[in-house]
Amino acid sequence: MSDSVLVDQFRHIATASLAGVMLKMGLSNQWVRGPMPLKADFPRVAGSAFTMRFIPARENVSGAFGKKLPVNRDAVEVMEAGAIAIADARGTTDAATFGDIVVARMVRRGVAGIVTDGAVRDRNGLLATGMPIWTAGVTAPPPAAHLVLAAWQEPIGCGGVAVFPGDIIVADADGVVVVPLGVAAQVAGKGAEQERLDAWQMEQIGRGVALPELKPLPGAKS
Amino acid sequence: MSDSVLVDQFRHIATASLAGVMLKMGLSNQWVRGPMPLKADFPRVAGSAFTMRFIPARENVSGAFGKKLPVNRDAVEVMEAGAIAIADARGTTDAATFGDIVVARMVRRGVAGIVTDGAVRDRNGLLATGMPIWTAGVTAPPPAAHLVLAAWQEPIGCGGVAVFPGDIIVADADGVVVVPLGVAAQVAGKGAEQERLDAWQMEQIGRGVALPELKPLPGAKS
Amino acid sequence: MSDSVLVDQFRHIATASLAGVMLKMGLSNQWVRGPMPLKADFPRVAGSAFTMRFIPARENVSGAFGKKLPVNRDAVEVMEAGAIAIADARGTTDAATFGDIVVARMVRRGVAGIVTDGAVRDRNGLLATGMPIWTAGVTAPPPAAHLVLAAWQEPIGCGGVAVFPGDIIVADADGVVVVPLGVAAQVAGKGAEQERLDAWQMEQIGRGVALPELKPLPGAKS
Amino acid sequence: MSDSVLVDQFRHIATASLAGVMLKMGLSNQWVRGPMPLKADFPRVAGSAFTMRFIPARENVSGAFGKKLPVNRDAVEVMEAGAIAIADARGTTDAATFGDIVVARMVRRGVAGIVTDGAVRDRNGLLATGMPIWTAGVTAPPPAAHLVLAAWQEPIGCGGVAVFPGDIIVADADGVVVVPLGVAAQVAGKGAEQERLDAWQMEQIGRGVALPELKPLPGAKS
Amino acid sequence: MSDSVLVDQFRHIATASLAGVMLKMGLSNQWVRGPMPLKADFPRVAGSAFTMRFIPARENVSGAFGKKLPVNRDAVEVMEAGAIAIADARGTTDAATFGDIVVARMVRRGVAGIVTDGAVRDRNGLLATGMPIWTAGVTAPPPAAHLVLAAWQEPIGCGGVAVFPGDIIVADADGVVVVPLGVAAQVAGKGAEQERLDAWQMEQIGRGVALPELKPLPGAKS
Amino acid sequence: MSDSVLVDQFRHIATASLAGVMLKMGLSNQWVRGPMPLKADFPRVAGSAFTMRFIPARENVSGAFGKKLPVNRDAVEVMEAGAIAIADARGTTDAATFGDIVVARMVRRGVAGIVTDGAVRDRNGLLATGMPIWTAGVTAPPPAAHLVLAAWQEPIGCGGVAVFPGDIIVADADGVVVVPLGVAAQVAGKGAEQERLDAWQMEQIGRGVALPELKPLPGAKS
């Protein structure tokens, strides 16, 4: 199965279903604490993780840095179309990880979505770009007020969850889940089955069936 | 006064008024910290508290439990029409206390509302059920990720407030208050009077009266 | 430049731009942590700070207070038209700093906006007054449940930021910034230039220019 | 194996070893967040859990309670010798769960230790009783300031961990772990083996062996 | 009763007893959250509150301040012998409210103790001065890193409690309580009685009396 | 000046002095929030930073990891004598970043000290090794319960401060400060001068000089 076919499957599976099936597989910590959609009606997005790692800021006093650090603008130009940029901002919400100018460029490059456990700024400008964004806060100060970009495409933590470059990120109205790349096909299969089960149970409830009497999905593996 | 008449009275009294009159009666801790309406325009709801008590999860390793614990699905089938399910989730927001399938059944049983100091999942599915819900968060993982239902209809704490089965729960745009059953009729009376006073003061302000010159409610006690 | 002309300039400069230019001037802590707009589409407001300082409540037991403390209603009647009331509520969100009756009177007096690092109550009533409000929470209990007004027009802290009476407060969709009065004209000038730069960069991005190739604002200093 | 023999075994196994072996068995959440020893050199204690469940306080206004709630003093008189009282205080540290008078009586009844995820008061008086205590804080106010005892010997949460009556509680300088009764014998066996392995590794390190070359415990399973 | 006689009485009453008797009088919020003794064996101290009010720092950029603010060194020279300096540091623990040089001078002026809901620095130097200190943390940075002294001898909040200049502050191993000046004599009397009751109950427990059978203090009111 | 001479200078300068002089140089964020000495009387330590970066744990389900991650035991064997290991544990205190076996080996390798913004376990075993340790907590569970080592000798954040490999770490009774390598010689010089000033001021206070009259250090550059 090609990557793009796989990613497309995830666009049809709720994060709630994915969190449930991964929990049953023994992966109990895949839902990202903090980020929620910047507006209510973004579509569900799925894509390959482009990780960004921020550390606390140090003032740019002469001699304070051994070498120049990269900035957001460098990272954006190496992102691939369809990627989801996911930032380890360490929960910092009094400085932005992204603002509207950088995000407008990310839209041009085809980035599929943004996730940060920190904050974004230029709320109205960001919404105008159309980029789907999951964030833990909205703020006014630029990154430099409290954050420095240290690296990209390294393993990170985001909202208490390990994220490796290339993991599948899925985000919807219930927040963001991380699907490890090596189990993504398996999770997609189980997730789709869970969606069918949920629909079947909802249909029964609509007919007045009590919860203890809900029938299993016809033809489902146990 | 019958219970349903009493509950109906509370549907016409703001939680802000109820919190104010209970404070004057010496009850200073009746507003629940955390839960807010899942969407902006739910009507005010009032009902008798059906308490649910969750504890932290323990993995279901062989031998780890002395006896089987109940689950949400068992509790739902004993809830009565008009009740408000109020859950002590200990502020856990990285696992849900309720999801859309269980809530769809609660609608069928006539449950009047849901309050949790934890989180719910399936946000869009929940809104589709029409159930008014007050929650401290939205999440993707199922309860089992971090929570186990220990009991129902016991005294609980929810958002820092004591709740006893049968207390009157009132919830609106300002959140959730708990009215002890034994003082509910008294609180309803004082609350209705407070509503009339507020309307009278608003009317005077509309006429340009300054705050120190606001006249008391004509005919009001004190 | 008259004060009202200056305030009017700030209505056209985003808080994100103001936080950025003040950071470059060496003022790194001017964005207020906590308060966000009570509804999404308030216009940007700017005005002179009328500071209010709350302390934790003490019950009114006989002898517990040496002298009578002021209340919100006293403070409101000395606010001037165009002021922004900004309250140091110490992050208390289980009691309100403002409710709808007091705010209705503030509208009558021409107060331009309200900022609190605590909470407000009567959400629907507040929205009905039309007053733009930035708050860290919504609650039901009145101030007396946890707060006492100690003084007004003193230096305060609000959301981790020092605020002096007369500072310029600017609030929009990204929250609230405090502009020290003594540097306000300088900040307004740099802020307006920042707005022109951002527009120029956005225009270039719309034409497909990559971030590292963004040209500086024609004719800009530096 | 008798219960007292089992409990005695746990007095010789560090909580760090117990947390490690339970994690390998799939029990990842058995260390209690918050409680630490009230003084540095308490011996390790182990015993059967006597659970106590507190909820937030409600003022004793006439009519506010349907029936009288129990108090600490009632619970203490049903505790058995060798038990460890473990209290779900919901992290409340501005009111005590235990004070010196009640604890002095618990010493007389042979209670082996106390654990609370809240606070204790009368620090010096408590130390004078000789009772080993693990607590998340020290405070001055009595329980009634913020807490009410709701029940005992029910399943509780303490510091984020499920505790069932009769579980084995072990507490030492690294805090408190909960060993589910049904797996206690198995955990004791693996824990003792872990202690032997640790001693063997320490002995090798003392001889200068590098970490990657540490030899496994002679005769150990895997 | 002279003030010094009254203060001396408080040196013999535990903060736990004071918190208990004030709660019964209707004063439920007099224990200060946060500050604990900097070392274990300070004697109990009592004295008249000298309040200090800090606000968040603003960098000293040209024009940023309308007038010069006072500093710790100014405040210290107006403190009277026997006073307890109590600082509203807003819970800031990453900058000190006091360091050893200022405190050495406070010792010389006869200040009886220090309370801060923030932090102190120069831990070893502070202990060398002999000053009894209750603090919420230890830190290295000076006040200016995050705090500015705004005023002294104003009503403040400290650790969630209202403090007025002249209130009686009592601090011991269980932390710090604030006794409103107007009720101090009454509280001292009830507190002394509570101490006698506690001693009598302890004596009975030493003789093996069970908690429900504890006899009231002979001759005590109620 | 050789590195070891420089490091030796820092052993005679308090972290409080270093935080103060760096603040004056424009470096306002160099004190690490959280870590405090594991026991009261460790000597001050100084050394070159060996950074360790932890991310949240992911269960080792088949396929969940693309490649094997390193572990503590690998990192320890590349640490140099005199280094200070400083771990970015993201504030996680319910799993250890270090335990006694690994630390015993670090002592053998000549590591000068350990700093973590997370927790350590085996408290008594750690103290027996003699290693000076600054930690934000003590815990029982091993790292794997919540943490995975992602990398070492990368730029990290620790307790809200940026740390680059090779920065000078100084730790004493007031906690931990980070001195950027490029300004270390300058900071050491200013720090030594601050120590002399403090001693001179203390000597004057001992003679009864009031704070506003303290004389500057004779011969000091103002």
PDB file of C-alpha atoms in Angstrom, chain B residues 25-30 53 55-67 69 88-90 117 148 150-151 154-164 167 178-183 186, chain D residues 25-30 53 55-67 69 88-90 117 148 150-151 154-164 167 178-183 186:
ATOM      1  CA  MET B  25     -26.885  31.389  53.165  1.00  0.00           C
ATOM      2  CA  GLY B  26     -23.386  30.255  54.163  1.00  0.00           C
ATOM      3  CA  LEU B  27     -22.835  27.753  51.360  1.00  0.00           C
ATOM      4  CA  SER B  28     -19.694  29.127  49.741  1.00  0.00           C
ATOM      5  CA  ASN B  29     -18.524  26.187  47.625  1.00  0.00           C
ATOM      6  CA  GLN B  30     -21.311  25.120  45.270  1.00  0.00           C
ATOM      7  CA  ARG B  53     -17.413   7.956  40.683  1.00  0.00           C
ATOM      8  CA  ILE B  55     -10.878   6.157  40.007  1.00  0.00           C
ATOM      9  CA  PRO B  56      -7.544   5.908  38.172  1.00  0.00           C
ATOM     10  CA  ALA B  57      -7.140   2.930  35.835  1.00  0.00           C
ATOM     11  CA  ARG B  58      -5.235  -0.246  36.682  1.00  0.00           C
ATOM     12  CA  GLU B  59      -4.265  -2.514  33.810  1.00  0.00           C
ATOM     13  CA  ASN B  60      -6.348  -5.684  33.610  1.00  0.00           C
ATOM     14  CA  VAL B  61      -3.442  -8.017  34.340  1.00  0.00           C
ATOM     15  CA  SER B  62      -4.466 -11.466  35.582  1.00  0.00           C
ATOM     16  CA  GLY B  63      -5.079 -11.284  39.315  1.00  0.00           C
ATOM     17  CA  ALA B  64      -4.952  -7.529  39.517  1.00  0.00           C
ATOM     18  CA  PHE B  65      -8.627  -7.164  40.401  1.00  0.00           C
ATOM     19  CA  GLY B  66     -10.453  -8.959  43.193  1.00  0.00           C
ATOM     20  CA  LYS B  67     -13.795  -8.602  41.494  1.00  0.00           C
ATOM     21  CA  LEU B  69     -15.877  -3.488  38.309  1.00  0.00           C
ATOM     22  CA  ASP B  88     -16.201  12.650  39.473  1.00  0.00           C
ATOM     23  CA  ALA B  89     -13.404  12.095  36.957  1.00  0.00           C
ATOM     24  CA  ARG B  90     -10.767  13.694  39.206  1.00  0.00           C
ATOM     25  CA  ASP B 117     -14.908  17.435  35.656  1.00  0.00           C
ATOM     26  CA  VAL B 148     -12.266   3.024  35.868  1.00  0.00           C
ATOM     27  CA  ALA B 150     -15.850   2.504  40.747  1.00  0.00           C
ATOM     28  CA  ALA B 151     -19.438   3.156  41.807  1.00  0.00           C
ATOM     29  CA  GLU B 154     -22.404   7.642  46.190  1.00  0.00           C
ATOM     30  CA  PRO B 155     -21.339  11.034  47.554  1.00  0.00           C
ATOM     31  CA  ILE B 156     -18.639  12.391  45.239  1.00  0.00           C
ATOM     32  CA  GLY B 157     -16.505  15.417  44.628  1.00  0.00           C
ATOM     33  CA  CYS B 158     -16.829  17.098  41.236  1.00  0.00           C
ATOM     34  CA  GLY B 159     -14.668  20.085  40.374  1.00  0.00           C
ATOM     35  CA  GLY B 160     -13.969  20.690  44.046  1.00  0.00           C
ATOM     36  CA  VAL B 161     -17.608  20.513  45.179  1.00  0.00           C
ATOM     37  CA  ALA B 162     -19.382  17.857  47.249  1.00  0.00           C
ATOM     38  CA  VAL B 163     -22.282  16.243  45.388  1.00  0.00           C
ATOM     39  CA  PHE B 164     -24.775  13.855  46.989  1.00  0.00           C
ATOM     40  CA  ASP B 167     -28.922  17.104  44.916  1.00  0.00           C
ATOM     41  CA  VAL B 178     -24.957  22.089  43.037  1.00  0.00           C
ATOM     42  CA  VAL B 179     -28.000  22.853  45.209  1.00  0.00           C
ATOM     43  CA  PRO B 180     -28.242  20.605  48.300  1.00  0.00           C
ATOM     44  CA  LEU B 181     -31.601  18.844  48.189  1.00  0.00           C
ATOM     45  CA  GLY B 182     -32.531  19.803  51.739  1.00  0.00           C
ATOM     46  CA  VAL B 183     -32.313  23.524  50.982  1.00  0.00           C
ATOM     47  CA  GLN B 186     -35.414  27.780  49.996  1.00  0.00           C
TER      48      GLN B 186
ATOM     49  CA  MET D  25       4.316  -7.396  34.437  1.00  0.00           C
ATOM     50  CA  GLY D  26       2.186  -4.779  32.668  1.00  0.00           C
ATOM     51  CA  LEU D  27       1.203  -2.756  35.740  1.00  0.00           C
ATOM     52  CA  SER D  28       2.514   0.660  34.833  1.00  0.00           C
ATOM     53  CA  ASN D  29       0.696   2.907  37.303  1.00  0.00           C
ATOM     54  CA  GLN D  30       1.395   1.714  40.849  1.00  0.00           C
ATOM     55  CA  ARG D  53     -12.195   8.472  50.910  1.00  0.00           C
ATOM     56  CA  ILE D  55     -14.702  14.594  49.321  1.00  0.00           C
ATOM     57  CA  PRO D  56     -14.735  18.405  49.279  1.00  0.00           C
ATOM     58  CA  ALA D  57     -16.338  20.082  52.283  1.00  0.00           C
ATOM     59  CA  ARG D  58     -19.833  21.547  52.353  1.00  0.00           C
ATOM     60  CA  GLU D  59     -20.699  23.930  55.164  1.00  0.00           C
ATOM     61  CA  ASN D  60     -22.950  22.423  57.822  1.00  0.00           C
ATOM     62  CA  VAL D  61     -25.868  24.744  57.086  1.00  0.00           C
ATOM     63  CA  SER D  62     -29.227  23.476  58.322  1.00  0.00           C
ATOM     64  CA  GLY D  63     -30.653  21.079  55.750  1.00  0.00           C
ATOM     65  CA  ALA D  64     -27.488  20.855  53.680  1.00  0.00           C
ATOM     66  CA  PHE D  65     -26.870  17.199  54.526  1.00  0.00           C
ATOM     67  CA  GLY D  66     -29.371  14.388  54.153  1.00  0.00           C
ATOM     68  CA  LYS D  67     -27.630  12.278  56.784  1.00  0.00           C
ATOM     69  CA  LEU D  69     -21.342  11.715  57.574  1.00  0.00           C
ATOM     70  CA  ASP D  88      -7.795   9.808  48.945  1.00  0.00           C
ATOM     71  CA  ALA D  89      -7.662  13.499  49.808  1.00  0.00           C
ATOM     72  CA  ARG D  90      -7.841  14.600  46.158  1.00  0.00           C
ATOM     73  CA  ASP D 117      -2.146  12.500  48.841  1.00  0.00           C
ATOM     74  CA  VAL D 148     -15.268  15.605  54.544  1.00  0.00           C
ATOM     75  CA  ALA D 150     -17.245  10.146  52.803  1.00  0.00           C
ATOM     76  CA  ALA D 151     -16.487   6.464  53.351  1.00  0.00           C
ATOM     77  CA  GLU D 154     -14.017   1.440  49.249  1.00  0.00           C
ATOM     78  CA  PRO D 155     -11.893   1.478  46.081  1.00  0.00           C
ATOM     79  CA  ILE D 156     -10.181   4.876  45.904  1.00  0.00           C
ATOM     80  CA  GLY D 157      -7.669   6.818  43.905  1.00  0.00           C
ATOM     81  CA  CYS D 158      -4.610   8.110  45.740  1.00  0.00           C
ATOM     82  CA  GLY D 159      -2.050  10.220  43.930  1.00  0.00           C
ATOM     83  CA  GLY D 160      -3.308   8.974  40.563  1.00  0.00           C
ATOM     84  CA  VAL D 161      -3.278   5.265  41.483  1.00  0.00           C
ATOM     85  CA  ALA D 162      -6.198   2.887  42.062  1.00  0.00           C
ATOM     86  CA  VAL D 163      -6.190   1.378  45.565  1.00  0.00           C
ATOM     87  CA  PHE D 164      -8.508  -1.416  46.675  1.00  0.00           C
ATOM     88  CA  ASP D 167      -3.958  -4.196  48.535  1.00  0.00           C
ATOM     89  CA  VAL D 178       0.476  -0.165  45.645  1.00  0.00           C
ATOM     90  CA  VAL D 179       0.731  -3.921  45.055  1.00  0.00           C
ATOM     91  CA  PRO D 180      -2.583  -5.483  43.981  1.00  0.00           C
ATOM     92  CA  LEU D 181      -3.403  -8.237  46.466  1.00  0.00           C
ATOM     93  CA  GLY D 182      -4.013 -10.874  43.780  1.00  0.00           C
ATOM     94  CA  VAL D 183      -0.477 -10.577  42.409  1.00  0.00           C
ATOM     95  CA  GLN D 186       4.272 -13.024  42.473  1.00  0.00           C
TER      96      GLN D 186
END
